[in-house]
XYZ file of C-alpha atoms in Angstrom:
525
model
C 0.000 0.000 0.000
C 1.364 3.154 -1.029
C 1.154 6.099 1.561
C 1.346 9.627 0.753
C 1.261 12.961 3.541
C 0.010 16.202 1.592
C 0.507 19.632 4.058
C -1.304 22.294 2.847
C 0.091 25.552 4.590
C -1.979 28.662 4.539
C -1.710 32.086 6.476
C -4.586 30.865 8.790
C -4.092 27.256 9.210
C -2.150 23.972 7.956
C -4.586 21.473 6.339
C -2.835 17.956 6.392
C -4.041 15.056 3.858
C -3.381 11.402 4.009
C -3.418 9.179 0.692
C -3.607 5.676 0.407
C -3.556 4.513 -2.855
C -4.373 7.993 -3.725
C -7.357 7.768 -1.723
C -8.267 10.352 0.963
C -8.348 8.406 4.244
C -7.657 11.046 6.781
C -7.867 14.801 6.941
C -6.673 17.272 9.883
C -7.274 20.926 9.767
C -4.881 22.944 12.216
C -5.703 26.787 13.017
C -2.571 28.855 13.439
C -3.061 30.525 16.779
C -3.073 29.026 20.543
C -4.771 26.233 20.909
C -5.173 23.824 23.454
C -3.826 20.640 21.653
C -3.812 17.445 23.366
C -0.180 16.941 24.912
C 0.643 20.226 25.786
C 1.474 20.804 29.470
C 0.015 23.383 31.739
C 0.710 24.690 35.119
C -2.538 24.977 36.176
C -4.500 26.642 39.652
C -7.233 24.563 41.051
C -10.593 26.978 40.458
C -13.490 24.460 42.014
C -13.628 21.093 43.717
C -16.601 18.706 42.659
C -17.018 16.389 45.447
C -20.278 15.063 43.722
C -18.988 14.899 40.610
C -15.204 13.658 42.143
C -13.694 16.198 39.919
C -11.801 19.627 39.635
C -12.060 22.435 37.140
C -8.570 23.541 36.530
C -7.746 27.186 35.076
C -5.387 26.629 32.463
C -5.901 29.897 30.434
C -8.753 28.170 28.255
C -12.089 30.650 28.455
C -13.565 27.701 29.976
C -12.410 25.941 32.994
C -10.634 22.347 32.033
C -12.276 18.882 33.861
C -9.856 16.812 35.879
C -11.486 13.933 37.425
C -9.926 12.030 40.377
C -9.123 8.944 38.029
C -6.831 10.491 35.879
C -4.672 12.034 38.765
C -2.982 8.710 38.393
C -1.151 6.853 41.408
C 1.623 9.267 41.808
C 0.003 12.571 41.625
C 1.515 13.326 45.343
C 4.690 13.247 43.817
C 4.159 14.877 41.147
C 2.719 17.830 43.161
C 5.385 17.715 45.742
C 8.564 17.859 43.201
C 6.598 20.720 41.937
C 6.010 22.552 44.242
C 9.406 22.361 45.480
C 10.754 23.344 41.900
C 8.803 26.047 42.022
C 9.573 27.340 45.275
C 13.948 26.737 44.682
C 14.290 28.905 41.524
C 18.020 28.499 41.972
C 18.699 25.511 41.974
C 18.733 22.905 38.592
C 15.821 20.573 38.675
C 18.215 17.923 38.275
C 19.684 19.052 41.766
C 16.128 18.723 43.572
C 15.687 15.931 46.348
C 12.688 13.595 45.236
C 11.083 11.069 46.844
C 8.076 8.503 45.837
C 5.510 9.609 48.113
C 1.857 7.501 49.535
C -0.105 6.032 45.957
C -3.356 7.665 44.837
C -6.051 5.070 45.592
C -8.433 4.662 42.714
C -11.594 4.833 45.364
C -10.307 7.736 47.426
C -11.714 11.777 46.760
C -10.373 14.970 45.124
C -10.954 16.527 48.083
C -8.037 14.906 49.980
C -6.005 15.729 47.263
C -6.501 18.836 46.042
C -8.149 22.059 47.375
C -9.115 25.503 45.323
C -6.094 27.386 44.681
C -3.778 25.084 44.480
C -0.907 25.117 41.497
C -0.434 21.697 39.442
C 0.940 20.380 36.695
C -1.478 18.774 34.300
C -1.856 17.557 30.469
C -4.517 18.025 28.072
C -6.292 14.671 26.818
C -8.714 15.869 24.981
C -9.156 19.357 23.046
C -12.119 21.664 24.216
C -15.329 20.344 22.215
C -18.418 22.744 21.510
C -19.384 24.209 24.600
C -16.715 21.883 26.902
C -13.448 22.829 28.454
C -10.037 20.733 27.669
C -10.440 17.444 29.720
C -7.146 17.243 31.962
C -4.730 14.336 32.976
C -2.195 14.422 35.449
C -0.553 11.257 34.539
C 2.292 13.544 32.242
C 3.718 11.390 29.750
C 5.839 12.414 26.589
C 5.191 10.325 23.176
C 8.078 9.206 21.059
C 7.561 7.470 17.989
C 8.829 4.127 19.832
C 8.202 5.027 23.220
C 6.180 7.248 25.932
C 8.387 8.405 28.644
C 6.534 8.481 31.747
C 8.139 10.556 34.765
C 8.071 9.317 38.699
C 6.218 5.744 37.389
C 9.389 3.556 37.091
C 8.408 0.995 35.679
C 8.503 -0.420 31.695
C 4.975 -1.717 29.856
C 5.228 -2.848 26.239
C 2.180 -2.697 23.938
C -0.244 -5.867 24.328
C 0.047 -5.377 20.189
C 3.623 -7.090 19.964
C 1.942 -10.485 20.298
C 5.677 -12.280 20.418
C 6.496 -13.016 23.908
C 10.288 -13.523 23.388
C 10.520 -9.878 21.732
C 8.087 -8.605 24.580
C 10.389 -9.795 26.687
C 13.108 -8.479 25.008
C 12.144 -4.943 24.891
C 11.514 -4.792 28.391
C 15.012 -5.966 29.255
C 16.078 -3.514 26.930
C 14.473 -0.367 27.745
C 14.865 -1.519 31.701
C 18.741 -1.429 31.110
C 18.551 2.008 29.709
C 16.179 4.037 31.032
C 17.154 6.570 33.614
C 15.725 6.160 37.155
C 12.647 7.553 38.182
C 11.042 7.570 34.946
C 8.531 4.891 33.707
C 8.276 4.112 29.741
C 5.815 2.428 27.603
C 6.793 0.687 24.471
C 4.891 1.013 21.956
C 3.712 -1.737 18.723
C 6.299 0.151 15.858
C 9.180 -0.491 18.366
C 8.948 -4.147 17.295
C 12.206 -5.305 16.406
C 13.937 -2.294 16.847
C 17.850 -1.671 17.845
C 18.640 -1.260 21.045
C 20.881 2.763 19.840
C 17.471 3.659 18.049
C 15.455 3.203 21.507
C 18.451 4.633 23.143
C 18.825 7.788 21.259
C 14.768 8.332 21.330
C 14.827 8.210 25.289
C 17.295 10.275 25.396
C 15.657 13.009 23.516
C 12.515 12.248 25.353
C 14.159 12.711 28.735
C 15.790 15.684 27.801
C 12.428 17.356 26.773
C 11.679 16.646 30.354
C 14.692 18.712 31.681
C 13.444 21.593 29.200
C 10.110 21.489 30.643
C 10.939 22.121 34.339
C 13.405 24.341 33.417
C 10.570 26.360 32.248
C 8.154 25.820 34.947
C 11.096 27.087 37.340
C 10.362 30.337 35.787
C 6.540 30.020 36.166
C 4.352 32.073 38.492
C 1.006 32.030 37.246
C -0.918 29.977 35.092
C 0.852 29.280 31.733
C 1.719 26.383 29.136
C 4.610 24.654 29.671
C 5.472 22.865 26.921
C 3.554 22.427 23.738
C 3.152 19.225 22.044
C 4.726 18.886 18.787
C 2.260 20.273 15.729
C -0.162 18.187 14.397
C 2.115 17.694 11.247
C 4.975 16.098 13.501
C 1.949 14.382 15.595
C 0.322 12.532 12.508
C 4.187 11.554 10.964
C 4.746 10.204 14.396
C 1.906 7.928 14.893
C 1.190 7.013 11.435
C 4.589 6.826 9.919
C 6.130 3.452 8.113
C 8.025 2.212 5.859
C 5.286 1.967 3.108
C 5.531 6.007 2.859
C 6.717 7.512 -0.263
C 6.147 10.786 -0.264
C 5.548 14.018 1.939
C 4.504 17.082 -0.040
C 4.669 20.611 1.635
C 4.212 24.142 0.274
C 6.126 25.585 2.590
C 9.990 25.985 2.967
C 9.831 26.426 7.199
C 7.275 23.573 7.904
C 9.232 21.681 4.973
C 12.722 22.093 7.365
C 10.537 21.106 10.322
C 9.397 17.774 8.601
C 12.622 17.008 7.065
C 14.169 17.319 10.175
C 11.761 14.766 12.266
C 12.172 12.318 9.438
C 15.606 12.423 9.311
C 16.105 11.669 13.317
C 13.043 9.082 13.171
C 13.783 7.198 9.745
C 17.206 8.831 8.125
C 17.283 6.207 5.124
C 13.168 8.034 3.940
C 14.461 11.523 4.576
C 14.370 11.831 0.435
C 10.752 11.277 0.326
C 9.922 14.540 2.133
C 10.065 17.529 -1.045
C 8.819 20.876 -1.047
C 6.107 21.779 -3.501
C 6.389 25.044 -5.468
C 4.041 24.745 -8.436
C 1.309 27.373 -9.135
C -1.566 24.801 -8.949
C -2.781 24.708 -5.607
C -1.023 21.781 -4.042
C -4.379 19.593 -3.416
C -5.506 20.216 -6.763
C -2.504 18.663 -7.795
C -2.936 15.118 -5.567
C -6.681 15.347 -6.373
C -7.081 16.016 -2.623
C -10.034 18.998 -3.487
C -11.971 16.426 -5.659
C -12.491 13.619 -3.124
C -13.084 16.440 -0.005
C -15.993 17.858 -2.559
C -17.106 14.112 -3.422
C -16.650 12.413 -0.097
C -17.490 14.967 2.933
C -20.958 16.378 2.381
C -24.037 15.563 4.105
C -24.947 12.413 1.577
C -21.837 10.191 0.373
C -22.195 7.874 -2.740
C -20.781 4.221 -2.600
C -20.514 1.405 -5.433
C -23.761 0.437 -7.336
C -25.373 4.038 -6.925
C -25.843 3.153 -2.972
C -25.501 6.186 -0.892
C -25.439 7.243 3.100
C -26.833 10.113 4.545
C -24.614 11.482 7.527
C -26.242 13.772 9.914
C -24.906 15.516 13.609
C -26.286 15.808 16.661
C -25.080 17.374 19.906
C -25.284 13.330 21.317
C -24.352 11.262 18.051
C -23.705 10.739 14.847
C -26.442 9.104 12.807
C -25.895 7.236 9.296
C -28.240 5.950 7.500
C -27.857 3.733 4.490
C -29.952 3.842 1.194
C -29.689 1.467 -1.805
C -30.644 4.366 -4.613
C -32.564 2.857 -7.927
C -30.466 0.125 -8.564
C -30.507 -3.327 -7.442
C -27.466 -5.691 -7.149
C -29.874 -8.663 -7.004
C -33.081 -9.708 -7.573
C -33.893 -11.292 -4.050
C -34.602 -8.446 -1.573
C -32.922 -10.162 0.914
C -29.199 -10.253 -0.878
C -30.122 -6.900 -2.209
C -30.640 -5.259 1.253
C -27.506 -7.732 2.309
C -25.017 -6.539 -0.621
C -25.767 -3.277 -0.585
C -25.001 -3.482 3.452
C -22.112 -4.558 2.688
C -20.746 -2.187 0.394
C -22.038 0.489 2.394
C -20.354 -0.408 5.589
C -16.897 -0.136 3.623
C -17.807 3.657 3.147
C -18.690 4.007 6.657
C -15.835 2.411 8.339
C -13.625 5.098 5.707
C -15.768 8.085 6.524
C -15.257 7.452 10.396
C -11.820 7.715 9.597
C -11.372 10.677 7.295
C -13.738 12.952 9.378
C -12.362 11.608 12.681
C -15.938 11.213 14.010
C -15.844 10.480 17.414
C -18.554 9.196 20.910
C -21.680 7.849 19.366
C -22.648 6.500 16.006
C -25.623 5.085 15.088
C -25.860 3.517 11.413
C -29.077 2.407 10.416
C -28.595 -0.512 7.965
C -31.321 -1.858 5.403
C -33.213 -4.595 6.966
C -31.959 -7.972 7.114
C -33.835 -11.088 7.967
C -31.589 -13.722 7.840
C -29.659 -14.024 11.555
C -26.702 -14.764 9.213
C -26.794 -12.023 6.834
C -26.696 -9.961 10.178
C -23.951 -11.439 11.795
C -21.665 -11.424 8.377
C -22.474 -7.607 8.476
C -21.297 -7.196 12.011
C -18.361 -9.271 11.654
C -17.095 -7.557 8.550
C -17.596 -4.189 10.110
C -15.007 -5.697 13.257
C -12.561 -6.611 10.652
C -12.350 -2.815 8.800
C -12.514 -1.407 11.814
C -9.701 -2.991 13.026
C -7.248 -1.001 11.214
C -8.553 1.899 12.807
C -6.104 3.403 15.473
C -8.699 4.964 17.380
C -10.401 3.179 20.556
C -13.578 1.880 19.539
C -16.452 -0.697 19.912
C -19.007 -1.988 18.533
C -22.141 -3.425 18.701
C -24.236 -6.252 17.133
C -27.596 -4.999 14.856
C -30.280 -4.116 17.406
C -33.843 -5.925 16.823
C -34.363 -2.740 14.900
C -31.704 -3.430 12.594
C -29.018 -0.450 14.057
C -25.676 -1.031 14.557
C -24.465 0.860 17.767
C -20.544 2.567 17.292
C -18.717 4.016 19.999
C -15.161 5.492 18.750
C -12.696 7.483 20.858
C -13.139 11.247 20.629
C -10.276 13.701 21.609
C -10.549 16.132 19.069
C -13.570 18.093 16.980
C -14.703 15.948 14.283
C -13.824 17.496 10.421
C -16.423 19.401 9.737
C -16.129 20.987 5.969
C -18.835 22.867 4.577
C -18.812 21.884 0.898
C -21.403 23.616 -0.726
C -20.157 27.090 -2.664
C -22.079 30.633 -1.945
C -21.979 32.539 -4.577
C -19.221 35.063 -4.533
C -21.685 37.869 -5.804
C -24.928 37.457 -4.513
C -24.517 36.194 -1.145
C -26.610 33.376 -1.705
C -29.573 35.769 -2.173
C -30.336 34.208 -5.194
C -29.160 36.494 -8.226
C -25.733 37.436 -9.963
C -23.976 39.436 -12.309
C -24.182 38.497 -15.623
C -21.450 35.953 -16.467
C -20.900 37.719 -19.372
C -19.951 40.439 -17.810
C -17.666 38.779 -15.189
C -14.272 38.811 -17.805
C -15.004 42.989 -18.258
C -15.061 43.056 -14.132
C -12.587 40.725 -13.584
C -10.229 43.226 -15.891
C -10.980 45.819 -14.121
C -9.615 43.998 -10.519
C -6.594 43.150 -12.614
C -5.790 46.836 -13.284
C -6.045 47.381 -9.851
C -4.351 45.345 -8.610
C -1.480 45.905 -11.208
C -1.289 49.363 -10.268
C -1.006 48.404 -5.910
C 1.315 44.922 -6.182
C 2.737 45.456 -10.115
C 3.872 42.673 -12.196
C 4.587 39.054 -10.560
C 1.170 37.961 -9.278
C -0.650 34.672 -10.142
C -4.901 34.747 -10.438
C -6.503 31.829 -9.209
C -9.950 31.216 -10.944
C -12.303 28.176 -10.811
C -11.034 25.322 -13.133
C -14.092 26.079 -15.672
C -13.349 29.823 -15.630
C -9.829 29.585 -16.151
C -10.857 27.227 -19.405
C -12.627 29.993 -20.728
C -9.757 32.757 -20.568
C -7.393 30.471 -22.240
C -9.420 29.937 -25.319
C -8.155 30.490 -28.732
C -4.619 30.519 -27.196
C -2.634 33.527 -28.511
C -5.935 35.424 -28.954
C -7.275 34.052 -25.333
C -7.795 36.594 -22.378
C -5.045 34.561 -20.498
C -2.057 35.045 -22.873
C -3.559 39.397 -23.510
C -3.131 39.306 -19.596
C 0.309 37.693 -19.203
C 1.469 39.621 -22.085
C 0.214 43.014 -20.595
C 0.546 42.409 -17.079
C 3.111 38.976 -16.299
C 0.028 37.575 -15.027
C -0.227 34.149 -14.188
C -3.706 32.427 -14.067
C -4.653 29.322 -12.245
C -7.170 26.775 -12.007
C -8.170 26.544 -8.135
C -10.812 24.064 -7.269
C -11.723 25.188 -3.994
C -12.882 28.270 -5.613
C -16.315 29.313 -6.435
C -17.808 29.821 -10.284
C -17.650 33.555 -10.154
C -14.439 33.564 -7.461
C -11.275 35.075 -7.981
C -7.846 35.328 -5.804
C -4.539 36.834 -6.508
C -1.677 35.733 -4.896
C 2.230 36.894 -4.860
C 4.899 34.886 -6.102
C 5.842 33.178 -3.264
C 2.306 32.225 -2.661
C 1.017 35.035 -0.365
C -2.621 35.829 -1.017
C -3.148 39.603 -2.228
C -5.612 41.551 -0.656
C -6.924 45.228 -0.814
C -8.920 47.088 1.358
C -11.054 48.591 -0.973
C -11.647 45.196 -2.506
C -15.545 44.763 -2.043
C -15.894 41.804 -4.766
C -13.149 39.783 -4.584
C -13.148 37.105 -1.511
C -10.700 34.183 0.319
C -10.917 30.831 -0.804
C -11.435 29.412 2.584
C -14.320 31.735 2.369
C -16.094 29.957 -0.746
């Protein structure tokens, strides 16, 4: 299987793509401002104690108070909070030069109250990014993830993953990593450590541990609530859990987050570092890998399968709801292999869109009826075996009496959610435009002015179907007057609207003008 990683970096955000077989399996969407990513480290003052709830709202500079429940303290929260507070309060000294000592285990049955009390200053870690109206959901069992291993401070102790199903290289690792890690510190090996060298692990704890040291050097200089140290972005985060040998290429359109991947590759996996390339062409870089097209085809409201089948995908504030329709067409004659084929093919859609749009808690997918007790447990066991691949936590349920099949999947981010239909750039979606013909004479006008402001250089983005139309008749065609009279370049841009237009610089800057009342952003369409 051939793997490609497509970042798309824009001045608001970094949209990341994942092909398999040049098909879109996962998409992330990062903002470019603060955000409170899962991994990042807080210091943190206690604002409330739950007793009812067992719980704590922690004020980690979120506009909503994060959760912390008791069970995610973990057993050596005490000293966690003691070396803290100690670092904290000995400025002067090097953390590495601070007394520790394991204090009294958490309990899992005790209460926050004996543990914590309003005001106080901890260190926590996010688990799970704010969601609608929710704070960040809080863990103070701090771990750091490696691509082979999680470095766990004050645990001591080594775990490997119950995936590496070989008990003499289970045993192995943990002889391995047991030799090598430092004291104090607990590690977790994880499934793509399987067979790995013993300087590879080495060199990754190393790192891992010195991230540490960074950290509480920078809490030393904490007195208020503040991050601590931010988890690596979710380019670096996706490379690291998803990465293997079956990659082949990583496309980026932009030099600095280009150095920043070619870097990580190079430490993790120095024989692929070639595969990572910077992309400089004018087409917009997923119009090139076809990424647009499937995000149009494959992320609205209803989704087509094989056989003209389709699903209709709907949000709530509880669930998700999918429900599965077999269109016109019939695949057999017998309703009963119909309804079971088209099942079938629809649940290979499903178990793909729960993946690209990262849907998370509660899915209900409401198949076509069954009657045969077999046709219903093939179903539910084919639906265990795709979902199998899927790296999230997740279960799933037999078909109800009512013929629904119950989903729950982990949920630690915001599902993707793209709005694919195109308002009209003119009207507003009010209902009436401009005359197309007299879109070119307009759109001639905006070139002038932006000539005059930004002079020669620029590149004009215009919907694929658009941009056919001003290079007709080739030398006499509206493209070639405009790069003749101007240096103008035009491109096609899918993710543009009919009537849409952007100009960018040449290092791939979008243009903008005040006094620009027609013209809008793509990310606007």
């Amino acid at each position: 299987m051939k793997s490609e990683l497509i970042v798309d970096v824009r001045p608001q955000e970094i949209s990341i793509a994942l092909l398999e077989d040049d098909r879109l399996q996962e998409f992330n969407r990062e903002k470019l401002e603060p955000t409170f990513a899962v991994g990042n480290i807080y210091y943190g003052r206690v604002r409330k104690v739950m007793p009812a709830l067992n719980a704590a709202f922690v004020d980690v500079g979120h506009e909503k108070d994060a959760f912390l429940h008791y069970l995610d303290l973990g057993s050596d929260f005490l000293t966690l909070k003691k070396f803290t507070t100690d670092l904290v309060s000995n400025r002067q000294r090097k953390p590495q030069n601070i007394k520790w000592q394991k204090e009294t285990e958490v309990g899992k049955d005790g209460q926050i109250a004996d543990v914590l009390s309003v005001g106080d200053m901890i260190l926590v870690q996010v688990s799970k990014e704010p969601i609608n109206t929710k704070g960040p959901r809080l863990t103070a069992e701090i771990s750091l993830a490696g691509r082979n291993i999680v470095l766990i401070p004050f645990a001591d102790k080594v775990m490997v993953s119950s995936k590496i199903k070989r008990e003499a290289e289970r045993s192995r690792l943990k002889q391995l990593v047991q030799s090598i890690k430092p004291k104090g510190f607990g590690v977790i090996v994880r499934t793509v450590a399987e067979d790995k060298r013993v300087a590879e692990l080495d060199n990754e704890l190393r790192l891992l541990v010195k991230r540490w040291e960074d950290s509480l050097l920078k809490l030393q200089q904490k007195t208020d609530v503040a991050l601590v140290t931010e988890e690596l972005g979710r380019t670096i985060g996706i490379i690291r859990d998803i990465f293997n040998p079956s990659f082949e290429s990583i496309a980026v359109n932009d030099r600095e987050i280009y150095d920043e991947i070619k870097q990580y590759v190079e430490l993790i996996a120095p024989e692929k570092a070639d595969i990572v390339r910077y992309y400089n062409d004018d087409q917009p870089i997923f119009d090139h890998f076809q990424v647009t097209r499937q995000m149009k085809t494959g992320l609205g409201r209803t989704v087509g399968f094989k056989n003209g089948g389709y699903l209709i995908m709907e949000r709530t504030e509880a669930l998700y709801s999918i429900d599965v329709n077999s269109g016109s067409k019939k695949l057999f004659e017998d309703q009963e292999q119909n309804a079971f084929g088209f099942n079938m093919l629809a649940a290979d859609e499903i178990v793909h869109q729960l993946r690209l749009r990262d849907i998370g808690g509660i899915i209900i997918i409401d198949f076509i009826d069954m009657d045969s007790k077999e046709n219903q447990q093939a179903l539910y066991d084919h639906v265990r075996q795709l979902m199998a691949n899927d790296r999230a936590k997740h279960n799933v349920l037999p078909l109800s009496k009512f013929g629904l099949m119950q989903i729950t999947r982990q949920r630690v981010r915001p599902a993707v959610d793209i709005d694919i239909n195109e308002v009209c750039p003119t009207c507003h979606g009010k209902g009436k435009i401009q005359s197309s013909l007299l879109f070119t004479d307009t759109l001639e006008e905006e070139i002038q002015h932006y000539f005059s402001h930004f002079g020669k250089s620029m590149r004009l983005h215009l919907h694929p179907f658009v941009e056919a139309f001003a290079a007709r008749g080739y030398l006499r065609s509206l493209k070639f007057n405009w790069w003749r009279r101007y240096s103008l370049k035009v491109v096609a841009d899918q993710s543009l609207g009919m009537l849409q237009f952007a100009f960018y610089d040449k290092d791939g800057k979008q243009l903008t003008l005040k006094t620009d009342e027609q013209s809008e952003k793509p990310d606007q369409a």
